[in-house]
PDB file of C-alpha atoms in Angstrom:
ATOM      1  CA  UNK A  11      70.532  41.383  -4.439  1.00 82.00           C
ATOM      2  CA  UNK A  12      73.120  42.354  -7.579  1.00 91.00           C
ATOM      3  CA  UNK A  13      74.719  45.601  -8.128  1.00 92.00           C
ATOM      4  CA  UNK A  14      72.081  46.371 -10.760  1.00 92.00           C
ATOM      5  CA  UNK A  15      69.054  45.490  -8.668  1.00 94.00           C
ATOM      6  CA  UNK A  16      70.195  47.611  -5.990  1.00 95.00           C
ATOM      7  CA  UNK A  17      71.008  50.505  -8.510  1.00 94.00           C
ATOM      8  CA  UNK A  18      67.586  49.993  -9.754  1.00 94.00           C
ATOM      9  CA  UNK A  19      65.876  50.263  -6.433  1.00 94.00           C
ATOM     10  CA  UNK A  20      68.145  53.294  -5.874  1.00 94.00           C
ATOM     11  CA  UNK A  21      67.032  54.896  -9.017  1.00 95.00           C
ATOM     12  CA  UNK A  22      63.457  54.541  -8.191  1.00 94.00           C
ATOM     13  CA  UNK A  23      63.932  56.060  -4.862  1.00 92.00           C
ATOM     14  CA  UNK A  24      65.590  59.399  -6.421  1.00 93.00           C
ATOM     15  CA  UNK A  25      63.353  59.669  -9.115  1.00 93.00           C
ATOM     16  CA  UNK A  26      60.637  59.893  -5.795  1.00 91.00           C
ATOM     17  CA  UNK A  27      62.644  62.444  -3.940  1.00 90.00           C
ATOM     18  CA  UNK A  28      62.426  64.671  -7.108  1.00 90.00           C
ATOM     19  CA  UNK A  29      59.206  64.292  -7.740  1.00 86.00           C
ATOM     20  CA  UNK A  30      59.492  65.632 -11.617  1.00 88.00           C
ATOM     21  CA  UNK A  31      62.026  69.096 -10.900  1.00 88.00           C
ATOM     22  CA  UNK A  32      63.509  69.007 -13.899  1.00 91.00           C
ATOM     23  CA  UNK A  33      66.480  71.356 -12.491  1.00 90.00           C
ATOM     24  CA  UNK A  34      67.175  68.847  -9.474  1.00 90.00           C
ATOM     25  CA  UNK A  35      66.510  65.957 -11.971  1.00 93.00           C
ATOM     26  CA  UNK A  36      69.771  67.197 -14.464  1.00 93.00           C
ATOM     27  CA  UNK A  37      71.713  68.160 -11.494  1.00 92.00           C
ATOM     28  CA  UNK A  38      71.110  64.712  -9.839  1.00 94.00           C
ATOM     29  CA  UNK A  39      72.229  63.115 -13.045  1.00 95.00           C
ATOM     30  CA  UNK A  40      75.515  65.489 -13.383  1.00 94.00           C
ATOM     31  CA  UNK A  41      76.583  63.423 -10.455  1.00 95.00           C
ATOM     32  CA  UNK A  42      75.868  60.401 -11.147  1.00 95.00           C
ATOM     33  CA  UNK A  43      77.791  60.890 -14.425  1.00 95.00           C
ATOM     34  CA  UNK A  44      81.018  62.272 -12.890  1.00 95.00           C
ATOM     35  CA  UNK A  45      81.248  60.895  -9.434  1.00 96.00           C
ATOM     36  CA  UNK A  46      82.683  57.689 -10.661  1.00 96.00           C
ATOM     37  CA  UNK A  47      85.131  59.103 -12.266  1.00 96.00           C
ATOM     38  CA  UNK A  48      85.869  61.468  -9.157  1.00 95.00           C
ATOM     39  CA  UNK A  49      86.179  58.450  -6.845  1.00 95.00           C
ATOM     40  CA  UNK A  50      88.741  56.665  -9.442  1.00 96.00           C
ATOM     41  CA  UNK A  51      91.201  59.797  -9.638  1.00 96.00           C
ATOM     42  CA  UNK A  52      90.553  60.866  -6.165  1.00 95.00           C
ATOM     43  CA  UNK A  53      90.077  58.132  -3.935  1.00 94.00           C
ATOM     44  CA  UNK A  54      87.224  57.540  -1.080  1.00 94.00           C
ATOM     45  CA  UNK A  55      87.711  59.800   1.421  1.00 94.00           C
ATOM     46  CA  UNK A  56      88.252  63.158  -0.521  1.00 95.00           C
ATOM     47  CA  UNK A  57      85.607  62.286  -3.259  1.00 96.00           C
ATOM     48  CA  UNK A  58      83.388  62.000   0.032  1.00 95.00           C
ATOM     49  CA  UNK A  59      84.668  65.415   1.215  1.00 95.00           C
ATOM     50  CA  UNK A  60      83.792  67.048  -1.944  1.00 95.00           C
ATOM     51  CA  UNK A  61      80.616  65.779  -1.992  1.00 94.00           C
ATOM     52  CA  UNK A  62      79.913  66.896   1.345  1.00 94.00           C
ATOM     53  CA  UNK A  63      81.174  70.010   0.918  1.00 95.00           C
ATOM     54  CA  UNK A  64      79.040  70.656  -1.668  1.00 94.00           C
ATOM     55  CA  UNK A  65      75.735  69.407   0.064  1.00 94.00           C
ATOM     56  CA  UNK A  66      73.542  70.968   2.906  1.00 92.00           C
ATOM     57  CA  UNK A  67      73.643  69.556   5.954  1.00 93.00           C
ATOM     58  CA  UNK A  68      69.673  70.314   7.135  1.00 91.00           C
ATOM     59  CA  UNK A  69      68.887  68.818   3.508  1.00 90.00           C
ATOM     60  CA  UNK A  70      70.655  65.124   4.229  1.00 92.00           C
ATOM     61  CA  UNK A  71      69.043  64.793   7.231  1.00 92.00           C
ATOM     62  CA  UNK A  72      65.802  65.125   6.046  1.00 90.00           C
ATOM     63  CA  UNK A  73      66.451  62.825   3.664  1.00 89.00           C
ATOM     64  CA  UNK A  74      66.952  60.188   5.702  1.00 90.00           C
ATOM     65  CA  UNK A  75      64.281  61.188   7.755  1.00 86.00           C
ATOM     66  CA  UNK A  76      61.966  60.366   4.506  1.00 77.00           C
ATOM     67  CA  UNK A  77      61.094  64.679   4.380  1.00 71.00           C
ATOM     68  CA  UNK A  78      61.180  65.949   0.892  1.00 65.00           C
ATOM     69  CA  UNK A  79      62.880  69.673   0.181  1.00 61.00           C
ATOM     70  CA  UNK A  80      62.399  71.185  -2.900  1.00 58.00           C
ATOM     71  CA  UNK A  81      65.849  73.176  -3.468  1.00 61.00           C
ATOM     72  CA  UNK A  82      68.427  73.587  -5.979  1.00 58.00           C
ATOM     73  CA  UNK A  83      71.283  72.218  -3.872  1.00 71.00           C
ATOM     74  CA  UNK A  84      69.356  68.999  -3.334  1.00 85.00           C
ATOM     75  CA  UNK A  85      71.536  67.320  -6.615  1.00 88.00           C
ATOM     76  CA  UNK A  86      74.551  67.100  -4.815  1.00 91.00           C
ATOM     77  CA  UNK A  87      72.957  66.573  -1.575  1.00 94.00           C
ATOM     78  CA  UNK A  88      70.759  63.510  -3.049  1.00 93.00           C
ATOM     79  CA  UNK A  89      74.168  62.163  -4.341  1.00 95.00           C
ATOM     80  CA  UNK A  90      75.591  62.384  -1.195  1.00 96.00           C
ATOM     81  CA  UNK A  91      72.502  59.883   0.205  1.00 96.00           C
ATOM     82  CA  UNK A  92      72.518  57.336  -2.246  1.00 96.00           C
ATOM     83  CA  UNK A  93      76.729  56.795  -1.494  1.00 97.00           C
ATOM     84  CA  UNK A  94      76.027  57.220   2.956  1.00 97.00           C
ATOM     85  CA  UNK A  95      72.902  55.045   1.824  1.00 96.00           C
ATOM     86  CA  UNK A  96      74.837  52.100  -0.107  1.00 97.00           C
ATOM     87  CA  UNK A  97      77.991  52.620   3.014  1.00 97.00           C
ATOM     88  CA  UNK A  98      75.407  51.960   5.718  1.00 97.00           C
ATOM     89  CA  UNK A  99      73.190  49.284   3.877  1.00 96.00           C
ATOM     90  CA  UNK A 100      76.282  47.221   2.735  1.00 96.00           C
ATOM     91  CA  UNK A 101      78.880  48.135   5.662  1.00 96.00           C
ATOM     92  CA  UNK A 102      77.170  48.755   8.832  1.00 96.00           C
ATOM     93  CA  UNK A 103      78.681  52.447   9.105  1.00 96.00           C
ATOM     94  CA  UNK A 104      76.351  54.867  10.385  1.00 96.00           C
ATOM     95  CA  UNK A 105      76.112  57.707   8.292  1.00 96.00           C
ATOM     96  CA  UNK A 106      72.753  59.505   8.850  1.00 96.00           C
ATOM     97  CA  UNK A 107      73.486  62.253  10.461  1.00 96.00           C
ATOM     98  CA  UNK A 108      76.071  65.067   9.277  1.00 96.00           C
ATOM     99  CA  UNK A 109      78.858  64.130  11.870  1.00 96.00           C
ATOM    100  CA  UNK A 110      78.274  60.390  11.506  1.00 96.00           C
ATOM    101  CA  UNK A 111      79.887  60.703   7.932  1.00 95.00           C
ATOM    102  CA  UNK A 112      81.835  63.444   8.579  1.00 95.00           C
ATOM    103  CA  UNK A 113      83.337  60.615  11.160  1.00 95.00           C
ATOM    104  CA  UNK A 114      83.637  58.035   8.438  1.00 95.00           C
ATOM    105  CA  UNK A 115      85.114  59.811   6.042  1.00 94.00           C
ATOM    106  CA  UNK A 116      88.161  60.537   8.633  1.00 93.00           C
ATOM    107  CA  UNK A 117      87.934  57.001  10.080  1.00 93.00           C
ATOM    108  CA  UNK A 118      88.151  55.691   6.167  1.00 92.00           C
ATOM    109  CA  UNK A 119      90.979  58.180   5.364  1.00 92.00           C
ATOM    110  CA  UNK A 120      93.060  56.592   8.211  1.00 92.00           C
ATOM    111  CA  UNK A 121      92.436  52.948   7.064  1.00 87.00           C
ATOM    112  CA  UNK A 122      93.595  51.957   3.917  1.00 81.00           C
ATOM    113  CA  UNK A 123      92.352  48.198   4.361  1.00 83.00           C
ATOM    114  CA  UNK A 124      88.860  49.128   4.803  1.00 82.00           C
ATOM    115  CA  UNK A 125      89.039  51.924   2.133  1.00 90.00           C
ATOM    116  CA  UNK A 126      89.730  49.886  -0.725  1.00 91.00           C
ATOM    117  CA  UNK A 127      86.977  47.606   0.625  1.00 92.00           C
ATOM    118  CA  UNK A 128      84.610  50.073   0.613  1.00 94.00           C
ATOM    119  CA  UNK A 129      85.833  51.894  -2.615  1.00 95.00           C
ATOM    120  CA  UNK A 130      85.648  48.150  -4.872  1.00 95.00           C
ATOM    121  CA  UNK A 131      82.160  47.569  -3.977  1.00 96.00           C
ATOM    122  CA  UNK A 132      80.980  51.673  -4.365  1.00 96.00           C
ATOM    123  CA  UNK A 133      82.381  52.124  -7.464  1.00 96.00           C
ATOM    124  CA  UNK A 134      81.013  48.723  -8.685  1.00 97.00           C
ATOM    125  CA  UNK A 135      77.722  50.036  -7.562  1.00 96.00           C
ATOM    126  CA  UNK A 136      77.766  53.755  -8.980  1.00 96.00           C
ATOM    127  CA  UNK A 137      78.688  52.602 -12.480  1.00 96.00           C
ATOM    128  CA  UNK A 138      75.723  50.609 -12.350  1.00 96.00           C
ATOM    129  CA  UNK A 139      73.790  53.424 -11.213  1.00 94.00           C
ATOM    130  CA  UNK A 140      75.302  55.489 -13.625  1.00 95.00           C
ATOM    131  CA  UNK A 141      73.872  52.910 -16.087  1.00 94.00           C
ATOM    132  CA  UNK A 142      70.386  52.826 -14.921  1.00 93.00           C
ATOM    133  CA  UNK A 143      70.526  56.667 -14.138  1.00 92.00           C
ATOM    134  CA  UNK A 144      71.133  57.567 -17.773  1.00 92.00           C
ATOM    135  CA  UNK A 145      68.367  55.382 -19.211  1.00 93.00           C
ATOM    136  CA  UNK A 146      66.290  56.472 -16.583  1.00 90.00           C
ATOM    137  CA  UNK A 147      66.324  59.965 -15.944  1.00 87.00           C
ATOM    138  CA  UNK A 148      65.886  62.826 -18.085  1.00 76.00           C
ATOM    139  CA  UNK A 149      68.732  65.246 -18.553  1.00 59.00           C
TER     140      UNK A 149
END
């Protein structure tokens, strides 16, 4: 599957999660218009800091556990899952629970080879989704 195709999928699968909030919706889309950008200036591992810092730990989880939360820090949060989601679907890395990527992130800072890796193909894939997310979603 292509970079678009997956940001496509991706973009369907937020656009479930929110479920028509309008305030999650614009704050979902913030991020997917500056995160690229982030990444590019700041590199992997403290983009992925930031973003964590920024999310809510209970809120992740459920994510991945397919439960749907309706609260305002949910943008950043629902960010956060589509990058741990891409990681783990095209890398392996586990990443669903809150120290699982708080693990990667430190295991990523510390190797350089498999940062770059990891940063080529995730910024390849959020410009798409940056693409698709600003034709899609309403903001």
């Amino acid at each position: 599957m292509g970079m678009t195709s997956k940001a496509i999928k991706m973009i369907n699968e937020v656009t479930e999660i929110i479920n028509g909030d309008k305030s999650v919706e614009e704050s979902v889309l913030s991020r997917i218009r500056s995160f690229p950008s982030m990444l590019q200036s700041s590199g992997l591992a403290p983009s992925l800091a930031y973003l964590l810092s920024k999310s809510n730990k209970e809120l992740y989880e459920e994510l991945w556990s397919k439960k749907r939360s309706k609260r305002e820090e949910l943008g950043y949060t629902i960010y956060l899952y589509v990058v741990a989601r891409f990681i783990r679907d095209e890398f392996g890395y586990r990443v669903e629970k809150w120290e699982d990527l708080m693990k990667f992130i430190r295991e990523i800072d510390e190797n350089k080879e498999n940062s770059g890796l990891v940063y080529q193909f995730l910024l390849e894939f959020l410009t798409e989704l940056k693409k698709i997310g600003e034709a899609t979603l309403e903001g």
